[in-house]
Amino acid sequence: MTDGDFARIQKYAMEHTGISLSGQKKEMIYSRLAKRIRLLKLEDFSTYCDLLSDHSEQEISNFVNAITTNLTSFFREEHHFEFLKETVVRDLKEWHQTDGKVRVWSAGCSTGEEPYSIAIALSEAMLNGAQWDIKVLATDLDTCVLKHGSDGVYDVERLEDVPERRVRRFFRHGRKENSNKVYVKDCVRNMISFKQLNLMKDWPMRGKFDVIFCRNVVIYFDKPTQRILFDRYANALRSGGYLFIGHSENLNGVSDRFESLGRTIYRKGLD
Ligand SMILES: C[S@@+](CC[C@H](N)C(=O)[O-])C[C@H]1O[C@@H](n2cnc3c(N)ncnc32)[C@H](O)[C@@H]1O
């Protein structure tokens, strides 16, 4: 991969995902795309770049799937879920006393552990469940991870750190050849809609969210892209709505439309 090839790849990554690839990522990108090149039996990176520049829809989708980093886990950053249950739920109950409609968005949901954790935490905390219509929109750009998320099937080791009572209530163990698998129960799966959405493009959703999770996604974006994105999140949140971001992220110099509540939790100012 020549410097010229890498520069083209950086440009396509920015164009199609908003991901800003620094020079340090060259090795990683090399190994991920080399697999595509071998599979397609192409001669070199330059031919691969030509294919992307010809707007091959199929390959752009594979390219996007190859360059995204999808690391996630159930109840990652546990304090966010504790806060959701202890503090946010009080507001949700007040805001939706009459209509019962709670709307949460997991933006950059990867393989689904995050939206499932949100749905489980809310199920545990919202008493009198039947009166609430809780919906979690789970979106990602990467079609492979979305498929995994909507299937709701995980290796049993993924639940190693989840307390047994939670596992029993919300998951079902596979049998026979699937005994190393766990299946998310329908009571949780039915609360979530998985949809492909590129955060850099139009958002078709109408109506405001009560809570947005966008964790460990914007670390891959540059500051100008982050400014635009968080402004759009502020527009998509109800007044006083909550925003959760990743442990190494912050909104300093990015947005002044949120008040920090500490530990990467923010609240949109009251309109
Ligand atoms: C590291 S994962 C974070 C998963 C989860 N939010 C968490 O914190 O555990 C980042 C996710 O952001 C997604 N992503 C990256 N760029 C995106 C974009 N432009 N639009 C939507 N999703 C994007 C990636 O596909 C990836 O699944």
PDB file of C-alpha atoms and ligand atoms in Angstrom:
ATOM      1  CA  MET A   1       0.000   0.000   0.000  1.00  0.00           C
ATOM      2  CA  THR A   2       1.702   3.179  -1.164  1.00  0.00           C
ATOM      3  CA  ASP A   3       1.278   6.520   0.632  1.00  0.00           C
ATOM      4  CA  GLY A   4      -0.889   7.548  -2.311  1.00  0.00           C
ATOM      5  CA  ASP A   5      -3.166   4.508  -1.841  1.00  0.00           C
ATOM      6  CA  PHE A   6      -3.460   5.220   1.881  1.00  0.00           C
ATOM      7  CA  ALA A   7      -4.337   8.861   1.180  1.00  0.00           C
ATOM      8  CA  ARG A   8      -7.157   7.690  -1.101  1.00  0.00           C
ATOM      9  CA  ILE A   9      -8.369   5.254   1.557  1.00  0.00           C
ATOM     10  CA  GLN A  10      -8.325   8.057   4.145  1.00  0.00           C
ATOM     11  CA  LYS A  11     -10.446  10.160   1.788  1.00  0.00           C
ATOM     12  CA  TYR A  12     -12.999   7.379   1.173  1.00  0.00           C
ATOM     13  CA  ALA A  13     -13.198   6.601   4.895  1.00  0.00           C
ATOM     14  CA  MET A  14     -13.992  10.238   5.666  1.00  0.00           C
ATOM     15  CA  GLU A  15     -16.468  10.449   2.790  1.00  0.00           C
ATOM     16  CA  HIS A  16     -18.424   7.288   3.656  1.00  0.00           C
ATOM     17  CA  THR A  17     -18.161   7.085   7.459  1.00  0.00           C
ATOM     18  CA  GLY A  18     -16.772  10.323   8.937  1.00  0.00           C
ATOM     19  CA  ILE A  19     -13.932   8.196  10.351  1.00  0.00           C
ATOM     20  CA  SER A  20     -10.667  10.085  10.384  1.00  0.00           C
ATOM     21  CA  LEU A  21      -7.818   7.595   9.805  1.00  0.00           C
ATOM     22  CA  SER A  22      -4.485   8.847  11.143  1.00  0.00           C
ATOM     23  CA  GLY A  23      -1.149   7.602   9.804  1.00  0.00           C
ATOM     24  CA  GLN A  24      -0.889   5.343  12.879  1.00  0.00           C
ATOM     25  CA  LYS A  25      -3.827   3.314  11.581  1.00  0.00           C
ATOM     26  CA  LYS A  26      -2.028   2.399   8.346  1.00  0.00           C
ATOM     27  CA  GLU A  27      -0.912  -1.066   9.535  1.00  0.00           C
ATOM     28  CA  MET A  28      -4.349  -1.973  10.830  1.00  0.00           C
ATOM     29  CA  ILE A  29      -6.087  -0.776   7.667  1.00  0.00           C
ATOM     30  CA  TYR A  30      -3.530  -2.622   5.582  1.00  0.00           C
ATOM     31  CA  SER A  31      -4.302  -5.961   7.211  1.00  0.00           C
ATOM     32  CA  ARG A  32      -8.069  -5.468   7.141  1.00  0.00           C
ATOM     33  CA  LEU A  33      -8.216  -4.440   3.481  1.00  0.00           C
ATOM     34  CA  ALA A  34      -5.611  -6.968   2.333  1.00  0.00           C
ATOM     35  CA  LYS A  35      -8.228  -9.622   3.132  1.00  0.00           C
ATOM     36  CA  ARG A  36     -10.707  -7.942   0.780  1.00  0.00           C
ATOM     37  CA  ILE A  37      -8.085  -7.643  -1.929  1.00  0.00           C
ATOM     38  CA  ARG A  38      -7.191 -11.335  -1.680  1.00  0.00           C
ATOM     39  CA  LEU A  39     -10.845 -12.334  -1.696  1.00  0.00           C
ATOM     40  CA  LEU A  40     -11.579 -10.228  -4.760  1.00  0.00           C
ATOM     41  CA  LYS A  41      -8.360 -11.500  -6.396  1.00  0.00           C
ATOM     42  CA  LEU A  42      -7.240  -7.958  -7.148  1.00  0.00           C
ATOM     43  CA  GLU A  43      -3.656  -7.113  -8.006  1.00  0.00           C
ATOM     44  CA  ASP A  44      -2.969  -4.337  -5.541  1.00  0.00           C
ATOM     45  CA  PHE A  45      -4.357  -1.547  -3.355  1.00  0.00           C
ATOM     46  CA  SER A  46      -4.457   0.863  -6.236  1.00  0.00           C
ATOM     47  CA  THR A  47      -6.884  -1.395  -8.157  1.00  0.00           C
ATOM     48  CA  TYR A  48      -8.950  -1.708  -4.974  1.00  0.00           C
ATOM     49  CA  CYS A  49      -9.091   2.094  -4.645  1.00  0.00           C
ATOM     50  CA  ASP A  50     -10.226   2.315  -8.282  1.00  0.00           C
ATOM     51  CA  LEU A  51     -13.080  -0.056  -7.461  1.00  0.00           C
ATOM     52  CA  LEU A  52     -14.155   2.178  -4.559  1.00  0.00           C
ATOM     53  CA  SER A  53     -13.935   5.281  -6.708  1.00  0.00           C
ATOM     54  CA  ASP A  54     -16.230   3.620  -9.269  1.00  0.00           C
ATOM     55  CA  HIS A  55     -18.882   3.704  -6.499  1.00  0.00           C
ATOM     56  CA  SER A  56     -19.298  -0.068  -6.365  1.00  0.00           C
ATOM     57  CA  GLU A  57     -22.138  -0.101  -3.773  1.00  0.00           C
ATOM     58  CA  GLN A  58     -21.375  -3.640  -2.666  1.00  0.00           C
ATOM     59  CA  GLU A  59     -17.681  -2.994  -2.146  1.00  0.00           C
ATOM     60  CA  ILE A  60     -18.240   0.314  -0.380  1.00  0.00           C
ATOM     61  CA  SER A  61     -20.383  -1.567   2.119  1.00  0.00           C
ATOM     62  CA  ASN A  62     -17.638  -4.196   2.598  1.00  0.00           C
ATOM     63  CA  PHE A  63     -15.041  -1.414   2.887  1.00  0.00           C
ATOM     64  CA  VAL A  64     -17.093   0.316   5.586  1.00  0.00           C
ATOM     65  CA  ASN A  65     -17.553  -2.963   7.476  1.00  0.00           C
ATOM     66  CA  ALA A  66     -13.801  -3.594   7.272  1.00  0.00           C
ATOM     67  CA  ILE A  67     -12.666  -0.230   8.619  1.00  0.00           C
ATOM     68  CA  THR A  68     -15.065   0.121  11.557  1.00  0.00           C
ATOM     69  CA  THR A  69     -13.979  -0.993  15.014  1.00  0.00           C
ATOM     70  CA  ASN A  70     -16.809  -2.792  16.789  1.00  0.00           C
ATOM     71  CA  LEU A  71     -15.491  -3.530  20.275  1.00  0.00           C
ATOM     72  CA  THR A  72     -18.335  -3.638  22.809  1.00  0.00           C
ATOM     73  CA  SER A  73     -19.720  -5.646  25.723  1.00  0.00           C
ATOM     74  CA  PHE A  74     -22.814  -6.114  27.870  1.00  0.00           C
ATOM     75  CA  PHE A  75     -23.138  -3.419  30.556  1.00  0.00           C
ATOM     76  CA  ARG A  76     -19.917  -1.772  29.400  1.00  0.00           C
ATOM     77  CA  GLU A  77     -19.312   1.184  31.723  1.00  0.00           C
ATOM     78  CA  GLU A  78     -21.732  -0.187  34.283  1.00  0.00           C
ATOM     79  CA  HIS A  79     -22.189   3.169  36.049  1.00  0.00           C
ATOM     80  CA  HIS A  80     -24.143   4.427  33.001  1.00  0.00           C
ATOM     81  CA  PHE A  81     -26.755   1.713  33.519  1.00  0.00           C
ATOM     82  CA  GLU A  82     -26.918   2.372  37.258  1.00  0.00           C
ATOM     83  CA  PHE A  83     -27.521   6.058  36.512  1.00  0.00           C
ATOM     84  CA  LEU A  84     -30.148   5.143  33.945  1.00  0.00           C
ATOM     85  CA  LYS A  85     -32.010   3.042  36.500  1.00  0.00           C
ATOM     86  CA  GLU A  86     -31.618   5.312  39.476  1.00  0.00           C
ATOM     87  CA  THR A  87     -31.873   8.825  38.054  1.00  0.00           C
ATOM     88  CA  VAL A  88     -33.078   8.875  34.451  1.00  0.00           C
ATOM     89  CA  VAL A  89     -36.010   6.549  35.124  1.00  0.00           C
ATOM     90  CA  ARG A  90     -37.445   9.044  37.623  1.00  0.00           C
ATOM     91  CA  ASP A  91     -37.672  11.636  34.827  1.00  0.00           C
ATOM     92  CA  LEU A  92     -38.953   9.116  32.296  1.00  0.00           C
ATOM     93  CA  LYS A  93     -41.819   8.261  34.625  1.00  0.00           C
ATOM     94  CA  GLU A  94     -42.661  11.918  35.085  1.00  0.00           C
ATOM     95  CA  TRP A  95     -42.363  12.868  31.403  1.00  0.00           C
ATOM     96  CA  HIS A  96     -44.415   9.930  30.181  1.00  0.00           C
ATOM     97  CA  GLN A  97     -46.953   9.484  32.939  1.00  0.00           C
ATOM     98  CA  THR A  98     -49.738   9.976  30.384  1.00  0.00           C
ATOM     99  CA  ASP A  99     -48.485   8.607  27.054  1.00  0.00           C
ATOM    100  CA  GLY A 100     -46.172   5.910  28.486  1.00  0.00           C
ATOM    101  CA  LYS A 101     -43.848   6.254  25.462  1.00  0.00           C
ATOM    102  CA  VAL A 102     -40.153   6.102  26.281  1.00  0.00           C
ATOM    103  CA  ARG A 103     -37.701   6.564  23.387  1.00  0.00           C
ATOM    104  CA  VAL A 104     -34.001   5.755  23.573  1.00  0.00           C
ATOM    105  CA  TRP A 105     -31.412   5.741  20.787  1.00  0.00           C
ATOM    106  CA  SER A 106     -28.264   3.635  20.837  1.00  0.00           C
ATOM    107  CA  ALA A 107     -26.232   5.299  18.058  1.00  0.00           C
ATOM    108  CA  GLY A 108     -23.296   3.154  16.942  1.00  0.00           C
ATOM    109  CA  CYS A 109     -24.748   0.061  18.618  1.00  0.00           C
ATOM    110  CA  SER A 110     -22.257  -2.431  17.136  1.00  0.00           C
ATOM    111  CA  THR A 111     -23.299  -6.076  17.778  1.00  0.00           C
ATOM    112  CA  GLY A 112     -26.180  -5.095  20.088  1.00  0.00           C
ATOM    113  CA  GLU A 113     -24.805  -5.524  23.603  1.00  0.00           C
ATOM    114  CA  GLU A 114     -25.390  -1.825  24.322  1.00  0.00           C
ATOM    115  CA  PRO A 115     -29.079  -1.597  23.282  1.00  0.00           C
ATOM    116  CA  TYR A 116     -29.823  -4.925  25.013  1.00  0.00           C
ATOM    117  CA  SER A 117     -28.180  -3.619  28.198  1.00  0.00           C
ATOM    118  CA  ILE A 118     -30.322  -0.455  27.977  1.00  0.00           C
ATOM    119  CA  ALA A 119     -33.514  -2.475  27.455  1.00  0.00           C
ATOM    120  CA  ILE A 120     -32.657  -4.798  30.356  1.00  0.00           C
ATOM    121  CA  ALA A 121     -31.835  -1.907  32.712  1.00  0.00           C
ATOM    122  CA  LEU A 122     -35.119  -0.178  31.825  1.00  0.00           C
ATOM    123  CA  SER A 123     -37.108  -3.394  32.195  1.00  0.00           C
ATOM    124  CA  GLU A 124     -35.638  -3.846  35.660  1.00  0.00           C
ATOM    125  CA  ALA A 125     -36.338  -0.276  36.714  1.00  0.00           C
ATOM    126  CA  MET A 126     -39.714   0.580  35.209  1.00  0.00           C
ATOM    127  CA  LEU A 127     -42.257  -0.814  37.648  1.00  0.00           C
ATOM    128  CA  ASN A 128     -45.682  -1.818  36.326  1.00  0.00           C
ATOM    129  CA  GLY A 129     -44.046  -2.694  32.985  1.00  0.00           C
ATOM    130  CA  ALA A 130     -47.301  -3.017  31.067  1.00  0.00           C
ATOM    131  CA  GLN A 131     -48.070   0.667  31.246  1.00  0.00           C
ATOM    132  CA  TRP A 132     -44.825   1.595  29.471  1.00  0.00           C
ATOM    133  CA  ASP A 133     -44.132   1.453  25.766  1.00  0.00           C
ATOM    134  CA  ILE A 134     -40.320   1.432  25.763  1.00  0.00           C
ATOM    135  CA  LYS A 135     -38.558   1.484  22.403  1.00  0.00           C
ATOM    136  CA  VAL A 136     -34.828   1.427  21.817  1.00  0.00           C
ATOM    137  CA  LEU A 137     -33.639   2.365  18.349  1.00  0.00           C
ATOM    138  CA  ALA A 138     -30.291   0.656  17.681  1.00  0.00           C
ATOM    139  CA  THR A 139     -28.370   1.953  14.677  1.00  0.00           C
ATOM    140  CA  ASP A 140     -25.001   1.333  13.112  1.00  0.00           C
ATOM    141  CA  LEU A 141     -23.367   1.828   9.777  1.00  0.00           C
ATOM    142  CA  ASP A 142     -21.897  -1.668   9.651  1.00  0.00           C
ATOM    143  CA  THR A 143     -24.371  -4.219   8.253  1.00  0.00           C
ATOM    144  CA  CYS A 144     -22.548  -7.282   9.702  1.00  0.00           C
ATOM    145  CA  VAL A 145     -22.765  -6.092  13.299  1.00  0.00           C
ATOM    146  CA  LEU A 146     -26.427  -5.121  12.859  1.00  0.00           C
ATOM    147  CA  LYS A 147     -27.266  -8.627  11.694  1.00  0.00           C
ATOM    148  CA  HIS A 148     -25.548 -10.050  14.783  1.00  0.00           C
ATOM    149  CA  GLY A 149     -27.448  -7.630  17.019  1.00  0.00           C
ATOM    150  CA  SER A 150     -30.860  -8.336  15.560  1.00  0.00           C
ATOM    151  CA  ASP A 151     -30.244 -12.106  15.759  1.00  0.00           C
ATOM    152  CA  GLY A 152     -29.644 -11.649  19.492  1.00  0.00           C
ATOM    153  CA  VAL A 153     -27.424 -14.732  19.803  1.00  0.00           C
ATOM    154  CA  TYR A 154     -24.115 -14.567  21.692  1.00  0.00           C
ATOM    155  CA  ASP A 155     -21.350 -16.858  22.864  1.00  0.00           C
ATOM    156  CA  VAL A 156     -21.967 -17.708  26.482  1.00  0.00           C
ATOM    157  CA  GLU A 157     -18.609 -16.156  27.511  1.00  0.00           C
ATOM    158  CA  ARG A 158     -19.980 -12.721  26.552  1.00  0.00           C
ATOM    159  CA  LEU A 159     -22.179 -12.936  29.666  1.00  0.00           C
ATOM    160  CA  GLU A 160     -19.388 -13.952  32.019  1.00  0.00           C
ATOM    161  CA  ASP A 161     -19.590 -10.700  34.004  1.00  0.00           C
ATOM    162  CA  VAL A 162     -23.377 -10.454  34.007  1.00  0.00           C
ATOM    163  CA  PRO A 163     -25.008 -11.530  37.293  1.00  0.00           C
ATOM    164  CA  GLU A 164     -26.721 -14.906  37.119  1.00  0.00           C
ATOM    165  CA  ARG A 165     -30.194 -13.534  38.039  1.00  0.00           C
ATOM    166  CA  ARG A 166     -30.041 -11.166  35.055  1.00  0.00           C
ATOM    167  CA  VAL A 167     -28.935 -13.938  32.733  1.00  0.00           C
ATOM    168  CA  ARG A 168     -31.775 -16.177  33.918  1.00  0.00           C
ATOM    169  CA  ARG A 169     -34.403 -13.475  33.513  1.00  0.00           C
ATOM    170  CA  PHE A 170     -33.384 -12.103  30.109  1.00  0.00           C
ATOM    171  CA  PHE A 171     -31.513 -14.881  28.262  1.00  0.00           C
ATOM    172  CA  ARG A 172     -32.172 -18.448  27.256  1.00  0.00           C
ATOM    173  CA  HIS A 173     -29.369 -21.013  26.996  1.00  0.00           C
ATOM    174  CA  GLY A 174     -28.984 -22.957  23.743  1.00  0.00           C
ATOM    175  CA  ARG A 175     -29.256 -26.756  23.747  1.00  0.00           C
ATOM    176  CA  LYS A 176     -27.144 -29.570  22.290  1.00  0.00           C
ATOM    177  CA  GLU A 177     -24.798 -28.213  19.600  1.00  0.00           C
ATOM    178  CA  ASN A 178     -25.795 -24.662  20.620  1.00  0.00           C
ATOM    179  CA  SER A 179     -25.052 -25.159  24.302  1.00  0.00           C
ATOM    180  CA  ASN A 180     -22.294 -22.541  24.135  1.00  0.00           C
ATOM    181  CA  LYS A 181     -24.814 -19.936  22.913  1.00  0.00           C
ATOM    182  CA  VAL A 182     -27.240 -17.659  24.711  1.00  0.00           C
ATOM    183  CA  TYR A 183     -30.357 -16.168  23.130  1.00  0.00           C
ATOM    184  CA  VAL A 184     -31.862 -12.839  24.170  1.00  0.00           C
ATOM    185  CA  LYS A 185     -35.459 -13.437  25.266  1.00  0.00           C
ATOM    186  CA  ASP A 186     -38.259 -11.882  23.231  1.00  0.00           C
ATOM    187  CA  CYS A 187     -39.387  -9.620  26.083  1.00  0.00           C
ATOM    188  CA  VAL A 188     -36.145  -7.671  25.498  1.00  0.00           C
ATOM    189  CA  ARG A 189     -35.700  -8.240  21.758  1.00  0.00           C
ATOM    190  CA  ASN A 190     -39.153  -6.820  21.083  1.00  0.00           C
ATOM    191  CA  MET A 191     -38.153  -3.508  22.642  1.00  0.00           C
ATOM    192  CA  ILE A 192     -35.402  -2.922  20.081  1.00  0.00           C
ATOM    193  CA  SER A 193     -35.358  -2.015  16.385  1.00  0.00           C
ATOM    194  CA  PHE A 194     -32.053  -2.487  14.616  1.00  0.00           C
ATOM    195  CA  LYS A 195     -31.600  -0.197  11.604  1.00  0.00           C
ATOM    196  CA  GLN A 196     -28.710   0.781   9.408  1.00  0.00           C
ATOM    197  CA  LEU A 197     -27.954   4.467   9.727  1.00  0.00           C
ATOM    198  CA  ASN A 198     -24.905   6.467   8.769  1.00  0.00           C
ATOM    199  CA  LEU A 199     -24.510   9.238  11.335  1.00  0.00           C
ATOM    200  CA  MET A 200     -22.985  11.423   8.623  1.00  0.00           C
ATOM    201  CA  LYS A 201     -26.109  11.286   6.476  1.00  0.00           C
ATOM    202  CA  ASP A 202     -29.775  12.231   6.938  1.00  0.00           C
ATOM    203  CA  TRP A 203     -31.629  10.868   9.948  1.00  0.00           C
ATOM    204  CA  PRO A 204     -35.147   9.779   9.033  1.00  0.00           C
ATOM    205  CA  MET A 205     -36.431   9.661  12.631  1.00  0.00           C
ATOM    206  CA  ARG A 206     -39.215  12.007  13.651  1.00  0.00           C
ATOM    207  CA  GLY A 207     -39.967  12.827  17.256  1.00  0.00           C
ATOM    208  CA  LYS A 208     -37.503  13.470  20.040  1.00  0.00           C
ATOM    209  CA  PHE A 209     -35.532  10.981  22.102  1.00  0.00           C
ATOM    210  CA  ASP A 210     -35.512  10.970  25.891  1.00  0.00           C
ATOM    211  CA  VAL A 211     -32.037   9.461  26.007  1.00  0.00           C
ATOM    212  CA  ILE A 212     -29.213   9.030  23.490  1.00  0.00           C
ATOM    213  CA  PHE A 213     -26.243   6.706  23.928  1.00  0.00           C
ATOM    214  CA  CYS A 214     -23.376   7.468  21.558  1.00  0.00           C
ATOM    215  CA  ARG A 215     -20.438   5.782  23.202  1.00  0.00           C
ATOM    216  CA  ASN A 216     -17.023   5.042  21.781  1.00  0.00           C
ATOM    217  CA  VAL A 217     -18.061   6.190  18.314  1.00  0.00           C
ATOM    218  CA  VAL A 218     -16.830   9.780  18.009  1.00  0.00           C
ATOM    219  CA  ILE A 219     -13.273   8.893  19.080  1.00  0.00           C
ATOM    220  CA  TYR A 220     -12.854   7.983  15.422  1.00  0.00           C
ATOM    221  CA  PHE A 221     -14.152  11.383  14.191  1.00  0.00           C
ATOM    222  CA  ASP A 222     -12.311  14.710  13.971  1.00  0.00           C
ATOM    223  CA  LYS A 223     -13.454  17.748  16.002  1.00  0.00           C
ATOM    224  CA  PRO A 224     -15.392  19.534  13.224  1.00  0.00           C
ATOM    225  CA  THR A 225     -17.339  16.316  12.555  1.00  0.00           C
ATOM    226  CA  GLN A 226     -17.979  15.891  16.307  1.00  0.00           C
ATOM    227  CA  ARG A 227     -19.297  19.486  16.550  1.00  0.00           C
ATOM    228  CA  ILE A 228     -21.845  18.880  13.809  1.00  0.00           C
ATOM    229  CA  LEU A 229     -22.864  15.506  15.257  1.00  0.00           C
ATOM    230  CA  PHE A 230     -23.430  16.721  18.834  1.00  0.00           C
ATOM    231  CA  ASP A 231     -25.406  19.687  17.577  1.00  0.00           C
ATOM    232  CA  ARG A 232     -27.656  17.232  15.755  1.00  0.00           C
ATOM    233  CA  TYR A 233     -27.932  15.079  18.905  1.00  0.00           C
ATOM    234  CA  ALA A 234     -29.020  18.161  20.854  1.00  0.00           C
ATOM    235  CA  ASN A 235     -31.731  18.776  18.231  1.00  0.00           C
ATOM    236  CA  ALA A 236     -32.845  15.137  18.414  1.00  0.00           C
ATOM    237  CA  LEU A 237     -33.144  15.131  22.241  1.00  0.00           C
ATOM    238  CA  ARG A 238     -36.069  16.452  24.236  1.00  0.00           C
ATOM    239  CA  SER A 239     -35.447  19.350  26.570  1.00  0.00           C
ATOM    240  CA  GLY A 240     -33.677  17.940  29.662  1.00  0.00           C
ATOM    241  CA  GLY A 241     -32.934  14.678  27.802  1.00  0.00           C
ATOM    242  CA  TYR A 242     -29.831  12.649  28.640  1.00  0.00           C
ATOM    243  CA  LEU A 243     -26.729  11.909  26.572  1.00  0.00           C
ATOM    244  CA  PHE A 244     -24.200   9.173  27.401  1.00  0.00           C
ATOM    245  CA  ILE A 245     -20.785   9.196  25.719  1.00  0.00           C
ATOM    246  CA  GLY A 246     -17.723   6.927  25.879  1.00  0.00           C
ATOM    247  CA  HIS A 247     -15.194   6.843  28.730  1.00  0.00           C
ATOM    248  CA  SER A 248     -12.452   8.576  26.734  1.00  0.00           C
ATOM    249  CA  GLU A 249     -14.712  11.165  25.121  1.00  0.00           C
ATOM    250  CA  ASN A 250     -15.809  14.635  26.239  1.00  0.00           C
ATOM    251  CA  LEU A 251     -17.697  17.622  24.890  1.00  0.00           C
ATOM    252  CA  ASN A 252     -15.107  20.304  25.740  1.00  0.00           C
ATOM    253  CA  GLY A 253     -14.813  22.603  22.735  1.00  0.00           C
ATOM    254  CA  VAL A 254     -17.384  20.446  20.932  1.00  0.00           C
ATOM    255  CA  SER A 255     -20.792  21.527  22.220  1.00  0.00           C
ATOM    256  CA  ASP A 256     -22.167  23.933  24.802  1.00  0.00           C
ATOM    257  CA  ARG A 257     -25.718  22.669  24.469  1.00  0.00           C
ATOM    258  CA  PHE A 258     -25.271  20.063  27.207  1.00  0.00           C
ATOM    259  CA  GLU A 259     -24.648  20.309  30.916  1.00  0.00           C
ATOM    260  CA  SER A 260     -22.125  17.812  32.289  1.00  0.00           C
ATOM    261  CA  LEU A 261     -23.375  15.605  35.117  1.00  0.00           C
ATOM    262  CA  GLY A 262     -19.948  13.971  35.461  1.00  0.00           C
ATOM    263  CA  ARG A 263     -18.644  10.549  34.424  1.00  0.00           C
ATOM    264  CA  THR A 264     -19.432  11.095  30.710  1.00  0.00           C
ATOM    265  CA  ILE A 265     -23.138  11.732  31.327  1.00  0.00           C
ATOM    266  CA  TYR A 266     -24.704  14.907  29.964  1.00  0.00           C
ATOM    267  CA  ARG A 267     -28.083  16.557  29.948  1.00  0.00           C
ATOM    268  CA  LYS A 268     -29.511  18.835  27.297  1.00  0.00           C
ATOM    269  CA  GLY A 269     -30.286  22.316  28.654  1.00  0.00           C
ATOM    270  CA  LEU A 270     -33.946  23.117  29.271  1.00  0.00           C
ATOM    271  CA  ASP A 271     -35.457  24.959  26.248  1.00  0.00           C
TER     272      ASP A 271
HETATM  273  C1  LIG B   1     -16.430   0.754  19.220  1.00  0.00           C
HETATM  274  S1  LIG B   1     -18.066   0.536  18.628  1.00  0.00           S
HETATM  275  C2  LIG B   1     -19.003   1.129  20.006  1.00  0.00           C
HETATM  276  C3  LIG B   1     -20.140   0.201  20.387  1.00  0.00           C
HETATM  277  C4  LIG B   1     -20.951   0.646  21.611  1.00  0.00           C
HETATM  278  N1  LIG B   1     -21.530   1.943  21.426  1.00  0.00           N
HETATM  279  C5  LIG B   1     -20.119   0.614  22.861  1.00  0.00           C
HETATM  280  O1  LIG B   1     -19.691   1.659  23.347  1.00  0.00           O
HETATM  281  O2  LIG B   1     -19.853  -0.490  23.375  1.00  0.00           O
HETATM  282  C6  LIG B   1     -18.240   1.863  17.443  1.00  0.00           C
HETATM  283  C7  LIG B   1     -19.362   1.645  16.437  1.00  0.00           C
HETATM  284  O3  LIG B   1     -19.600   2.857  15.710  1.00  0.00           O
HETATM  285  C8  LIG B   1     -19.975   2.516  14.394  1.00  0.00           C
HETATM  286  N2  LIG B   1     -19.794   3.667  13.483  1.00  0.00           N
HETATM  287  C9  LIG B   1     -18.623   4.212  13.062  1.00  0.00           C
HETATM  288  N3  LIG B   1     -18.868   5.219  12.198  1.00  0.00           N
HETATM  289  C10 LIG B   1     -20.213   5.322  12.079  1.00  0.00           C
HETATM  290  C11 LIG B   1     -21.088   6.172  11.322  1.00  0.00           C
HETATM  291  N4  LIG B   1     -20.620   7.119  10.521  1.00  0.00           N
HETATM  292  N5  LIG B   1     -22.424   5.962  11.435  1.00  0.00           N
HETATM  293  C12 LIG B   1     -22.902   4.988  12.247  1.00  0.00           C
HETATM  294  N6  LIG B   1     -22.140   4.155  12.977  1.00  0.00           N
HETATM  295  C13 LIG B   1     -20.806   4.328  12.906  1.00  0.00           C
HETATM  296  C14 LIG B   1     -19.062   1.335  14.067  1.00  0.00           C
HETATM  297  O4  LIG B   1     -19.562   0.539  13.007  1.00  0.00           O
HETATM  298  C15 LIG B   1     -19.012   0.586  15.397  1.00  0.00           C
HETATM  299  O5  LIG B   1     -19.910  -0.483  15.444  1.00  0.00           O
END
